[in-house]
């Protein structure tokens, strides 16, 4: 199966989605999870799939989603997985993606934000280490499992942060202002506001789950 790139719009803060979606509309498959599908229906003439229980949209809005989406899967309201998890599973099973970008994953309800951050521990996401990101105009977050990685600087981002979502062993950072060499952390820790020295940096660690965030300050 040919690998493709996928954007999933989820049901959090939709403020930045319109500004970002056209960057990806020609190069990525587009999926809406629950209310994220309504956002896509309002921005585009058609998109690849809508997944969710759609308890946050009206019957009229659901009809608009059905008209615009090539596939619409309506899930039961009472289920063990979130709409976002179901959309990710659909994307992986359908498109064998080399990359998944989640838009609308920040802001909104705090429980939804925490659920999106805890995707790092979902078995499906673990197999996509470094290839799934949560994004808005000011932040890009990626999850990583143990290994060695190269990371390119996003030109519109200044800061680089490493968030240990678990204890982290042997964390090494090179090509940054504040390097590390095999540092152990026995508790989850946030190493924030580092910066690239050049266009590329490298990092590695031997155990744990790491979130890496490139970010920029919001304009005042």
mmCIF file with all atom_site columns, C-alpha atoms in Angstrom:
data_model
loop_
_atom_site.group_PDB
_atom_site.id
_atom_site.type_symbol
_atom_site.label_atom_id
_atom_site.label_alt_id
_atom_site.label_comp_id
_atom_site.label_asym_id
_atom_site.label_entity_id
_atom_site.label_seq_id
_atom_site.pdbx_PDB_ins_code
_atom_site.Cartn_x
_atom_site.Cartn_y
_atom_site.Cartn_z
_atom_site.occupancy
_atom_site.B_iso_or_equiv
_atom_site.pdbx_formal_charge
_atom_site.auth_seq_id
_atom_site.auth_comp_id
_atom_site.auth_asym_id
_atom_site.auth_atom_id
_atom_site.pdbx_PDB_model_num
ATOM 1   C CA . UNK A 1 1   ? 0.000   0.000  0.000  1.00 0.00 ? 1   UNK A CA 1
ATOM 2   C CA . UNK A 1 2   ? 1.311   3.447  -0.944 1.00 0.00 ? 2   UNK A CA 1
ATOM 3   C CA . UNK A 1 3   ? 2.010   5.703  2.041  1.00 0.00 ? 3   UNK A CA 1
ATOM 4   C CA . UNK A 1 4   ? 0.246   9.059  2.139  1.00 0.00 ? 4   UNK A CA 1
ATOM 5   C CA . UNK A 1 5   ? 0.159   12.107 4.377  1.00 0.00 ? 5   UNK A CA 1
ATOM 6   C CA . UNK A 1 6   ? -2.931  12.806 6.474  1.00 0.00 ? 6   UNK A CA 1
ATOM 7   C CA . UNK A 1 7   ? -4.367  15.811 8.309  1.00 0.00 ? 7   UNK A CA 1
ATOM 8   C CA . UNK A 1 8   ? -7.040  15.163 10.933 1.00 0.00 ? 8   UNK A CA 1
ATOM 9   C CA . UNK A 1 9   ? -9.068  18.117 12.178 1.00 0.00 ? 9   UNK A CA 1
ATOM 10  C CA . UNK A 1 10  ? -10.307 17.342 15.685 1.00 0.00 ? 10  UNK A CA 1
ATOM 11  C CA . UNK A 1 11  ? -12.890 19.082 17.826 1.00 0.00 ? 11  UNK A CA 1
ATOM 12  C CA . UNK A 1 12  ? -10.796 21.439 19.971 1.00 0.00 ? 12  UNK A CA 1
ATOM 13  C CA . UNK A 1 13  ? -10.057 25.103 19.326 1.00 0.00 ? 13  UNK A CA 1
ATOM 14  C CA . UNK A 1 14  ? -10.739 25.702 15.626 1.00 0.00 ? 14  UNK A CA 1
ATOM 15  C CA . UNK A 1 15  ? -9.212  29.216 15.552 1.00 0.00 ? 15  UNK A CA 1
ATOM 16  C CA . UNK A 1 16  ? -6.123  28.314 13.528 1.00 0.00 ? 16  UNK A CA 1
ATOM 17  C CA . UNK A 1 17  ? -7.590  25.571 11.343 1.00 0.00 ? 17  UNK A CA 1
ATOM 18  C CA . UNK A 1 18  ? -8.686  27.805 8.470  1.00 0.00 ? 18  UNK A CA 1
ATOM 19  C CA . UNK A 1 19  ? -5.249  29.445 8.358  1.00 0.00 ? 19  UNK A CA 1
ATOM 20  C CA . UNK A 1 20  ? -3.485  26.080 8.224  1.00 0.00 ? 20  UNK A CA 1
ATOM 21  C CA . UNK A 1 21  ? -5.736  23.747 6.255  1.00 0.00 ? 21  UNK A CA 1
ATOM 22  C CA . UNK A 1 22  ? -5.013  25.271 2.843  1.00 0.00 ? 22  UNK A CA 1
ATOM 23  C CA . UNK A 1 23  ? -1.302  24.619 3.417  1.00 0.00 ? 23  UNK A CA 1
ATOM 24  C CA . UNK A 1 24  ? -2.111  20.900 3.404  1.00 0.00 ? 24  UNK A CA 1
ATOM 25  C CA . UNK A 1 25  ? -5.222  20.569 1.234  1.00 0.00 ? 25  UNK A CA 1
ATOM 26  C CA . UNK A 1 26  ? -3.312  19.687 -1.953 1.00 0.00 ? 26  UNK A CA 1
ATOM 27  C CA . UNK A 1 27  ? -0.736  17.358 -0.387 1.00 0.00 ? 27  UNK A CA 1
ATOM 28  C CA . UNK A 1 28  ? -2.565  15.545 2.430  1.00 0.00 ? 28  UNK A CA 1
ATOM 29  C CA . UNK A 1 29  ? -5.616  13.384 2.882  1.00 0.00 ? 29  UNK A CA 1
ATOM 30  C CA . UNK A 1 30  ? -8.161  15.259 5.024  1.00 0.00 ? 30  UNK A CA 1
ATOM 31  C CA . UNK A 1 31  ? -10.234 13.726 7.818  1.00 0.00 ? 31  UNK A CA 1
ATOM 32  C CA . UNK A 1 32  ? -12.591 15.432 10.251 1.00 0.00 ? 32  UNK A CA 1
ATOM 33  C CA . UNK A 1 33  ? -13.163 13.993 13.710 1.00 0.00 ? 33  UNK A CA 1
ATOM 34  C CA . UNK A 1 34  ? -16.588 14.936 15.084 1.00 0.00 ? 34  UNK A CA 1
ATOM 35  C CA . UNK A 1 35  ? -16.902 18.756 15.077 1.00 0.00 ? 35  UNK A CA 1
ATOM 36  C CA . UNK A 1 36  ? -13.642 18.990 13.146 1.00 0.00 ? 36  UNK A CA 1
ATOM 37  C CA . UNK A 1 37  ? -15.582 17.536 10.204 1.00 0.00 ? 37  UNK A CA 1
ATOM 38  C CA . UNK A 1 38  ? -17.976 20.486 10.372 1.00 0.00 ? 38  UNK A CA 1
ATOM 39  C CA . UNK A 1 39  ? -15.010 22.852 10.141 1.00 0.00 ? 39  UNK A CA 1
ATOM 40  C CA . UNK A 1 40  ? -13.767 21.036 7.028  1.00 0.00 ? 40  UNK A CA 1
ATOM 41  C CA . UNK A 1 41  ? -17.269 21.104 5.526  1.00 0.00 ? 41  UNK A CA 1
ATOM 42  C CA . UNK A 1 42  ? -17.317 24.872 5.975  1.00 0.00 ? 42  UNK A CA 1
ATOM 43  C CA . UNK A 1 43  ? -13.906 25.374 4.372  1.00 0.00 ? 43  UNK A CA 1
ATOM 44  C CA . UNK A 1 44  ? -13.822 22.874 1.488  1.00 0.00 ? 44  UNK A CA 1
ATOM 45  C CA . UNK A 1 45  ? -16.057 21.531 -1.250 1.00 0.00 ? 45  UNK A CA 1
ATOM 46  C CA . UNK A 1 46  ? -15.126 17.972 -0.301 1.00 0.00 ? 46  UNK A CA 1
ATOM 47  C CA . UNK A 1 47  ? -12.782 15.989 1.952  1.00 0.00 ? 47  UNK A CA 1
ATOM 48  C CA . UNK A 1 48  ? -11.831 12.358 2.458  1.00 0.00 ? 48  UNK A CA 1
ATOM 49  C CA . UNK A 1 49  ? -13.644 11.227 5.607  1.00 0.00 ? 49  UNK A CA 1
ATOM 50  C CA . UNK A 1 50  ? -15.713 12.254 8.633  1.00 0.00 ? 50  UNK A CA 1
ATOM 51  C CA . UNK A 1 51  ? -15.454 10.092 11.755 1.00 0.00 ? 51  UNK A CA 1
ATOM 52  C CA . UNK A 1 52  ? -17.277 10.519 15.064 1.00 0.00 ? 52  UNK A CA 1
ATOM 53  C CA . UNK A 1 53  ? -20.462 10.253 17.067 1.00 0.00 ? 53  UNK A CA 1
ATOM 54  C CA . UNK A 1 54  ? -21.341 13.839 16.023 1.00 0.00 ? 54  UNK A CA 1
ATOM 55  C CA . UNK A 1 55  ? -23.070 14.591 19.296 1.00 0.00 ? 55  UNK A CA 1
ATOM 56  C CA . UNK A 1 56  ? -21.736 18.152 19.080 1.00 0.00 ? 56  UNK A CA 1
ATOM 57  C CA . UNK A 1 57  ? -23.418 19.040 15.754 1.00 0.00 ? 57  UNK A CA 1
ATOM 58  C CA . UNK A 1 58  ? -27.042 19.632 14.782 1.00 0.00 ? 58  UNK A CA 1
ATOM 59  C CA . UNK A 1 59  ? -28.912 17.333 12.357 1.00 0.00 ? 59  UNK A CA 1
ATOM 60  C CA . UNK A 1 60  ? -28.618 20.035 9.664  1.00 0.00 ? 60  UNK A CA 1
ATOM 61  C CA . UNK A 1 61  ? -24.868 20.328 10.242 1.00 0.00 ? 61  UNK A CA 1
ATOM 62  C CA . UNK A 1 62  ? -24.514 16.538 10.025 1.00 0.00 ? 62  UNK A CA 1
ATOM 63  C CA . UNK A 1 63  ? -26.223 16.598 6.637  1.00 0.00 ? 63  UNK A CA 1
ATOM 64  C CA . UNK A 1 64  ? -23.684 19.169 5.444  1.00 0.00 ? 64  UNK A CA 1
ATOM 65  C CA . UNK A 1 65  ? -20.878 16.909 6.682  1.00 0.00 ? 65  UNK A CA 1
ATOM 66  C CA . UNK A 1 66  ? -22.354 13.940 4.816  1.00 0.00 ? 66  UNK A CA 1
ATOM 67  C CA . UNK A 1 67  ? -22.593 15.975 1.597  1.00 0.00 ? 67  UNK A CA 1
ATOM 68  C CA . UNK A 1 68  ? -18.971 17.119 1.734  1.00 0.00 ? 68  UNK A CA 1
ATOM 69  C CA . UNK A 1 69  ? -17.234 13.940 3.015  1.00 0.00 ? 69  UNK A CA 1
ATOM 70  C CA . UNK A 1 70  ? -16.494 11.024 0.714  1.00 0.00 ? 70  UNK A CA 1
ATOM 71  C CA . UNK A 1 71  ? -16.823 8.666  3.703  1.00 0.00 ? 71  UNK A CA 1
ATOM 72  C CA . UNK A 1 72  ? -18.902 9.365  6.821  1.00 0.00 ? 72  UNK A CA 1
ATOM 73  C CA . UNK A 1 73  ? -18.685 6.926  9.706  1.00 0.00 ? 73  UNK A CA 1
ATOM 74  C CA . UNK A 1 74  ? -21.097 7.619  12.544 1.00 0.00 ? 74  UNK A CA 1
ATOM 75  C CA . UNK A 1 75  ? -19.956 6.011  15.781 1.00 0.00 ? 75  UNK A CA 1
ATOM 76  C CA . UNK A 1 76  ? -22.056 5.238  18.864 1.00 0.00 ? 76  UNK A CA 1
ATOM 77  C CA . UNK A 1 77  ? -21.988 7.918  21.553 1.00 0.00 ? 77  UNK A CA 1
ATOM 78  C CA . UNK A 1 78  ? -21.053 5.331  24.182 1.00 0.00 ? 78  UNK A CA 1
ATOM 79  C CA . UNK A 1 79  ? -17.754 3.791  23.127 1.00 0.00 ? 79  UNK A CA 1
ATOM 80  C CA . UNK A 1 80  ? -14.326 2.938  24.518 1.00 0.00 ? 80  UNK A CA 1
ATOM 81  C CA . UNK A 1 81  ? -12.314 5.143  22.126 1.00 0.00 ? 81  UNK A CA 1
ATOM 82  C CA . UNK A 1 82  ? -12.463 8.869  21.504 1.00 0.00 ? 82  UNK A CA 1
ATOM 83  C CA . UNK A 1 83  ? -13.454 10.271 18.122 1.00 0.00 ? 83  UNK A CA 1
ATOM 84  C CA . UNK A 1 84  ? -9.837  11.361 17.644 1.00 0.00 ? 84  UNK A CA 1
ATOM 85  C CA . UNK A 1 85  ? -8.527  7.852  18.359 1.00 0.00 ? 85  UNK A CA 1
ATOM 86  C CA . UNK A 1 86  ? -11.076 6.415  15.914 1.00 0.00 ? 86  UNK A CA 1
ATOM 87  C CA . UNK A 1 87  ? -10.006 8.914  13.238 1.00 0.00 ? 87  UNK A CA 1
ATOM 88  C CA . UNK A 1 88  ? -6.333  8.054  13.734 1.00 0.00 ? 88  UNK A CA 1
ATOM 89  C CA . UNK A 1 89  ? -7.091  4.331  13.502 1.00 0.00 ? 89  UNK A CA 1
ATOM 90  C CA . UNK A 1 90  ? -9.085  4.948  10.296 1.00 0.00 ? 90  UNK A CA 1
ATOM 91  C CA . UNK A 1 91  ? -6.249  7.009  8.811  1.00 0.00 ? 91  UNK A CA 1
ATOM 92  C CA . UNK A 1 92  ? -3.668  4.333  9.555  1.00 0.00 ? 92  UNK A CA 1
ATOM 93  C CA . UNK A 1 93  ? -5.841  1.493  8.269  1.00 0.00 ? 93  UNK A CA 1
ATOM 94  C CA . UNK A 1 94  ? -6.898  3.321  5.101  1.00 0.00 ? 94  UNK A CA 1
ATOM 95  C CA . UNK A 1 95  ? -3.910  5.407  4.031  1.00 0.00 ? 95  UNK A CA 1
ATOM 96  C CA . UNK A 1 96  ? -0.840  3.763  5.635  1.00 0.00 ? 96  UNK A CA 1
ATOM 97  C CA . UNK A 1 97  ? 0.326   7.306  6.463  1.00 0.00 ? 97  UNK A CA 1
ATOM 98  C CA . UNK A 1 98  ? 3.940   8.406  6.614  1.00 0.00 ? 98  UNK A CA 1
ATOM 99  C CA . UNK A 1 99  ? 2.722   11.466 8.532  1.00 0.00 ? 99  UNK A CA 1
ATOM 100 C CA . UNK A 1 100 ? -0.370  12.443 10.552 1.00 0.00 ? 100 UNK A CA 1
ATOM 101 C CA . UNK A 1 101 ? -1.005  16.051 11.601 1.00 0.00 ? 101 UNK A CA 1
ATOM 102 C CA . UNK A 1 102 ? -3.734  16.856 14.123 1.00 0.00 ? 102 UNK A CA 1
ATOM 103 C CA . UNK A 1 103 ? -5.254  20.337 13.886 1.00 0.00 ? 103 UNK A CA 1
ATOM 104 C CA . UNK A 1 104 ? -7.618  21.674 16.534 1.00 0.00 ? 104 UNK A CA 1
ATOM 105 C CA . UNK A 1 105 ? -6.096  19.465 19.236 1.00 0.00 ? 105 UNK A CA 1
ATOM 106 C CA . UNK A 1 106 ? -5.244  22.349 21.587 1.00 0.00 ? 106 UNK A CA 1
ATOM 107 C CA . UNK A 1 107 ? -7.615  24.590 23.519 1.00 0.00 ? 107 UNK A CA 1
ATOM 108 C CA . UNK A 1 108 ? -11.293 23.906 24.029 1.00 0.00 ? 108 UNK A CA 1
ATOM 109 C CA . UNK A 1 109 ? -12.185 21.480 26.820 1.00 0.00 ? 109 UNK A CA 1
ATOM 110 C CA . UNK A 1 110 ? -9.337  20.626 29.176 1.00 0.00 ? 110 UNK A CA 1
ATOM 111 C CA . UNK A 1 111 ? -10.302 16.929 29.282 1.00 0.00 ? 111 UNK A CA 1
ATOM 112 C CA . UNK A 1 112 ? -10.078 16.770 25.479 1.00 0.00 ? 112 UNK A CA 1
ATOM 113 C CA . UNK A 1 113 ? -6.641  18.417 25.573 1.00 0.00 ? 113 UNK A CA 1
ATOM 114 C CA . UNK A 1 114 ? -5.411  15.903 28.161 1.00 0.00 ? 114 UNK A CA 1
ATOM 115 C CA . UNK A 1 115 ? -6.859  13.066 26.097 1.00 0.00 ? 115 UNK A CA 1
ATOM 116 C CA . UNK A 1 116 ? -4.977  14.311 23.034 1.00 0.00 ? 116 UNK A CA 1
ATOM 117 C CA . UNK A 1 117 ? -1.704  14.548 24.974 1.00 0.00 ? 117 UNK A CA 1
ATOM 118 C CA . UNK A 1 118 ? -2.177  11.023 26.312 1.00 0.00 ? 118 UNK A CA 1
ATOM 119 C CA . UNK A 1 119 ? -2.356  9.776  22.734 1.00 0.00 ? 119 UNK A CA 1
ATOM 120 C CA . UNK A 1 120 ? 1.387   9.334  23.225 1.00 0.00 ? 120 UNK A CA 1
ATOM 121 C CA . UNK A 1 121 ? 0.623   6.109  25.104 1.00 0.00 ? 121 UNK A CA 1
ATOM 122 C CA . UNK A 1 122 ? -1.928  4.724  22.647 1.00 0.00 ? 122 UNK A CA 1
ATOM 123 C CA . UNK A 1 123 ? -0.617  1.523  21.008 1.00 0.00 ? 123 UNK A CA 1
ATOM 124 C CA . UNK A 1 124 ? -1.480  2.794  17.529 1.00 0.00 ? 124 UNK A CA 1
ATOM 125 C CA . UNK A 1 125 ? 0.398   6.074  18.048 1.00 0.00 ? 125 UNK A CA 1
ATOM 126 C CA . UNK A 1 126 ? 3.476   4.351  19.475 1.00 0.00 ? 126 UNK A CA 1
ATOM 127 C CA . UNK A 1 127 ? 4.044   2.838  16.055 1.00 0.00 ? 127 UNK A CA 1
ATOM 128 C CA . UNK A 1 128 ? 4.139   6.352  14.536 1.00 0.00 ? 128 UNK A CA 1
ATOM 129 C CA . UNK A 1 129 ? 7.011   7.724  16.667 1.00 0.00 ? 129 UNK A CA 1
ATOM 130 C CA . UNK A 1 130 ? 8.024   11.148 15.372 1.00 0.00 ? 130 UNK A CA 1
ATOM 131 C CA . UNK A 1 131 ? 5.498   10.974 12.530 1.00 0.00 ? 131 UNK A CA 1
ATOM 132 C CA . UNK A 1 132 ? 2.389   12.219 14.336 1.00 0.00 ? 132 UNK A CA 1
ATOM 133 C CA . UNK A 1 133 ? 2.142   15.857 15.379 1.00 0.00 ? 133 UNK A CA 1
ATOM 134 C CA . UNK A 1 134 ? -0.303  18.201 17.092 1.00 0.00 ? 134 UNK A CA 1
ATOM 135 C CA . UNK A 1 135 ? -0.153  21.612 15.482 1.00 0.00 ? 135 UNK A CA 1
ATOM 136 C CA . UNK A 1 136 ? -1.469  25.147 15.578 1.00 0.00 ? 136 UNK A CA 1
ATOM 137 C CA . UNK A 1 137 ? 0.081   28.340 14.185 1.00 0.00 ? 137 UNK A CA 1
ATOM 138 C CA . UNK A 1 138 ? 2.417   28.733 17.172 1.00 0.00 ? 138 UNK A CA 1
ATOM 139 C CA . UNK A 1 139 ? 3.207   25.154 18.244 1.00 0.00 ? 139 UNK A CA 1
ATOM 140 C CA . UNK A 1 140 ? 4.187   21.807 16.782 1.00 0.00 ? 140 UNK A CA 1
ATOM 141 C CA . UNK A 1 141 ? 4.277   18.850 19.195 1.00 0.00 ? 141 UNK A CA 1
ATOM 142 C CA . UNK A 1 142 ? 5.550   15.383 18.285 1.00 0.00 ? 142 UNK A CA 1
ATOM 143 C CA . UNK A 1 143 ? 5.732   12.210 20.362 1.00 0.00 ? 143 UNK A CA 1
ATOM 144 C CA . UNK A 1 144 ? 8.834   9.997  20.366 1.00 0.00 ? 144 UNK A CA 1
ATOM 145 C CA . UNK A 1 145 ? 9.680   6.528  21.626 1.00 0.00 ? 145 UNK A CA 1
ATOM 146 C CA . UNK A 1 146 ? 13.291  5.575  22.562 1.00 0.00 ? 146 UNK A CA 1
ATOM 147 C CA . UNK A 1 147 ? 15.788  5.917  19.735 1.00 0.00 ? 147 UNK A CA 1
ATOM 148 C CA . UNK A 1 148 ? 17.966  8.416  17.879 1.00 0.00 ? 148 UNK A CA 1
ATOM 149 C CA . UNK A 1 149 ? 16.422  11.238 15.854 1.00 0.00 ? 149 UNK A CA 1
ATOM 150 C CA . UNK A 1 150 ? 17.258  14.232 13.672 1.00 0.00 ? 150 UNK A CA 1
ATOM 151 C CA . UNK A 1 151 ? 14.962  17.252 13.906 1.00 0.00 ? 151 UNK A CA 1
ATOM 152 C CA . UNK A 1 152 ? 14.782  20.167 11.467 1.00 0.00 ? 152 UNK A CA 1
ATOM 153 C CA . UNK A 1 153 ? 14.009  23.661 12.681 1.00 0.00 ? 153 UNK A CA 1
ATOM 154 C CA . UNK A 1 154 ? 10.703  25.150 11.619 1.00 0.00 ? 154 UNK A CA 1
ATOM 155 C CA . UNK A 1 155 ? 11.610  28.597 10.346 1.00 0.00 ? 155 UNK A CA 1
ATOM 156 C CA . UNK A 1 156 ? 8.705   30.346 12.082 1.00 0.00 ? 156 UNK A CA 1
ATOM 157 C CA . UNK A 1 157 ? 9.426   28.786 15.501 1.00 0.00 ? 157 UNK A CA 1
ATOM 158 C CA . UNK A 1 158 ? 12.018  30.035 18.001 1.00 0.00 ? 158 UNK A CA 1
ATOM 159 C CA . UNK A 1 159 ? 11.858  27.682 20.986 1.00 0.00 ? 159 UNK A CA 1
ATOM 160 C CA . UNK A 1 160 ? 12.527  23.970 21.322 1.00 0.00 ? 160 UNK A CA 1
ATOM 161 C CA . UNK A 1 161 ? 11.302  22.076 24.385 1.00 0.00 ? 161 UNK A CA 1
ATOM 162 C CA . UNK A 1 162 ? 11.650  18.460 25.521 1.00 0.00 ? 162 UNK A CA 1
ATOM 163 C CA . UNK A 1 163 ? 8.862   17.206 27.788 1.00 0.00 ? 163 UNK A CA 1
ATOM 164 C CA . UNK A 1 164 ? 9.418   13.867 29.471 1.00 0.00 ? 164 UNK A CA 1
ATOM 165 C CA . UNK A 1 165 ? 5.954   12.356 29.816 1.00 0.00 ? 165 UNK A CA 1
ATOM 166 C CA . UNK A 1 166 ? 7.559   9.562  31.844 1.00 0.00 ? 166 UNK A CA 1
ATOM 167 C CA . UNK A 1 167 ? 10.969  9.160  33.474 1.00 0.00 ? 167 UNK A CA 1
ATOM 168 C CA . UNK A 1 168 ? 13.611  9.458  30.733 1.00 0.00 ? 168 UNK A CA 1
ATOM 169 C CA . UNK A 1 169 ? 16.929  7.631  30.571 1.00 0.00 ? 169 UNK A CA 1
ATOM 170 C CA . UNK A 1 170 ? 20.105  8.745  28.771 1.00 0.00 ? 170 UNK A CA 1
ATOM 171 C CA . UNK A 1 171 ? 18.712  11.867 27.104 1.00 0.00 ? 171 UNK A CA 1
ATOM 172 C CA . UNK A 1 172 ? 21.264  13.420 24.750 1.00 0.00 ? 172 UNK A CA 1
ATOM 173 C CA . UNK A 1 173 ? 20.769  16.720 22.896 1.00 0.00 ? 173 UNK A CA 1
ATOM 174 C CA . UNK A 1 174 ? 23.222  18.088 20.341 1.00 0.00 ? 174 UNK A CA 1
ATOM 175 C CA . UNK A 1 175 ? 23.042  21.093 18.025 1.00 0.00 ? 175 UNK A CA 1
ATOM 176 C CA . UNK A 1 176 ? 21.160  23.182 20.601 1.00 0.00 ? 176 UNK A CA 1
ATOM 177 C CA . UNK A 1 177 ? 22.002  26.083 22.884 1.00 0.00 ? 177 UNK A CA 1
ATOM 178 C CA . UNK A 1 178 ? 21.687  23.890 25.982 1.00 0.00 ? 178 UNK A CA 1
ATOM 179 C CA . UNK A 1 179 ? 23.068  20.418 25.124 1.00 0.00 ? 179 UNK A CA 1
ATOM 180 C CA . UNK A 1 180 ? 22.800  17.272 27.235 1.00 0.00 ? 180 UNK A CA 1
ATOM 181 C CA . UNK A 1 181 ? 24.909  14.110 27.298 1.00 0.00 ? 181 UNK A CA 1
ATOM 182 C CA . UNK A 1 182 ? 23.185  10.967 28.561 1.00 0.00 ? 182 UNK A CA 1
ATOM 183 C CA . UNK A 1 183 ? 21.146  12.661 31.290 1.00 0.00 ? 183 UNK A CA 1
ATOM 184 C CA . UNK A 1 184 ? 18.715  10.564 33.387 1.00 0.00 ? 184 UNK A CA 1
ATOM 185 C CA . UNK A 1 185 ? 15.462  11.947 34.796 1.00 0.00 ? 185 UNK A CA 1
ATOM 186 C CA . UNK A 1 186 ? 13.649  9.817  37.378 1.00 0.00 ? 186 UNK A CA 1
ATOM 187 C CA . UNK A 1 187 ? 10.381  11.731 37.046 1.00 0.00 ? 187 UNK A CA 1
ATOM 188 C CA . UNK A 1 188 ? 8.512   13.450 34.185 1.00 0.00 ? 188 UNK A CA 1
ATOM 189 C CA . UNK A 1 189 ? 10.234  16.765 33.546 1.00 0.00 ? 189 UNK A CA 1
ATOM 190 C CA . UNK A 1 190 ? 9.762   19.766 31.252 1.00 0.00 ? 190 UNK A CA 1
ATOM 191 C CA . UNK A 1 191 ? 12.961  21.079 29.668 1.00 0.00 ? 191 UNK A CA 1
ATOM 192 C CA . UNK A 1 192 ? 11.626  24.224 28.030 1.00 0.00 ? 192 UNK A CA 1
ATOM 193 C CA . UNK A 1 193 ? 12.907  27.173 25.973 1.00 0.00 ? 193 UNK A CA 1
ATOM 194 C CA . UNK A 1 194 ? 15.954  25.542 24.408 1.00 0.00 ? 194 UNK A CA 1
ATOM 195 C CA . UNK A 1 195 ? 16.877  26.716 20.902 1.00 0.00 ? 195 UNK A CA 1
ATOM 196 C CA . UNK A 1 196 ? 18.465  25.359 17.724 1.00 0.00 ? 196 UNK A CA 1
ATOM 197 C CA . UNK A 1 197 ? 22.047  26.397 17.051 1.00 0.00 ? 197 UNK A CA 1
ATOM 198 C CA . UNK A 1 198 ? 21.677  25.604 13.344 1.00 0.00 ? 198 UNK A CA 1
ATOM 199 C CA . UNK A 1 199 ? 18.949  24.298 11.038 1.00 0.00 ? 199 UNK A CA 1
ATOM 200 C CA . UNK A 1 200 ? 19.174  20.703 12.349 1.00 0.00 ? 200 UNK A CA 1
ATOM 201 C CA . UNK A 1 201 ? 19.659  19.135 15.782 1.00 0.00 ? 201 UNK A CA 1
ATOM 202 C CA . UNK A 1 202 ? 19.904  15.548 17.028 1.00 0.00 ? 202 UNK A CA 1
ATOM 203 C CA . UNK A 1 203 ? 18.541  13.880 20.127 1.00 0.00 ? 203 UNK A CA 1
ATOM 204 C CA . UNK A 1 204 ? 18.407  10.382 21.568 1.00 0.00 ? 204 UNK A CA 1
ATOM 205 C CA . UNK A 1 205 ? 17.179  8.563  24.662 1.00 0.00 ? 205 UNK A CA 1
ATOM 206 C CA . UNK A 1 206 ? 17.042  4.947  25.829 1.00 0.00 ? 206 UNK A CA 1
ATOM 207 C CA . UNK A 1 207 ? 13.724  4.657  27.679 1.00 0.00 ? 207 UNK A CA 1
ATOM 208 C CA . UNK A 1 208 ? 10.525  6.592  28.288 1.00 0.00 ? 208 UNK A CA 1
ATOM 209 C CA . UNK A 1 209 ? 8.117   8.711  26.226 1.00 0.00 ? 209 UNK A CA 1
ATOM 210 C CA . UNK A 1 210 ? 9.189   12.161 25.046 1.00 0.00 ? 210 UNK A CA 1
ATOM 211 C CA . UNK A 1 211 ? 7.163   15.056 23.661 1.00 0.00 ? 211 UNK A CA 1
ATOM 212 C CA . UNK A 1 212 ? 9.205   17.510 21.571 1.00 0.00 ? 212 UNK A CA 1
ATOM 213 C CA . UNK A 1 213 ? 7.701   20.951 20.950 1.00 0.00 ? 213 UNK A CA 1
ATOM 214 C CA . UNK A 1 214 ? 8.756   23.691 18.578 1.00 0.00 ? 214 UNK A CA 1
ATOM 215 C CA . UNK A 1 215 ? 6.995   26.929 19.498 1.00 0.00 ? 215 UNK A CA 1
ATOM 216 C CA . UNK A 1 216 ? 6.835   30.663 19.036 1.00 0.00 ? 216 UNK A CA 1
ATOM 217 C CA . UNK A 1 217 ? 5.352   33.393 21.208 1.00 0.00 ? 217 UNK A CA 1
ATOM 218 C CA . UNK A 1 218 ? 1.903   34.570 20.182 1.00 0.00 ? 218 UNK A CA 1
ATOM 219 C CA . UNK A 1 219 ? 1.846   38.204 19.004 1.00 0.00 ? 219 UNK A CA 1
ATOM 220 C CA . UNK A 1 220 ? 0.642   40.601 21.687 1.00 0.00 ? 220 UNK A CA 1
#
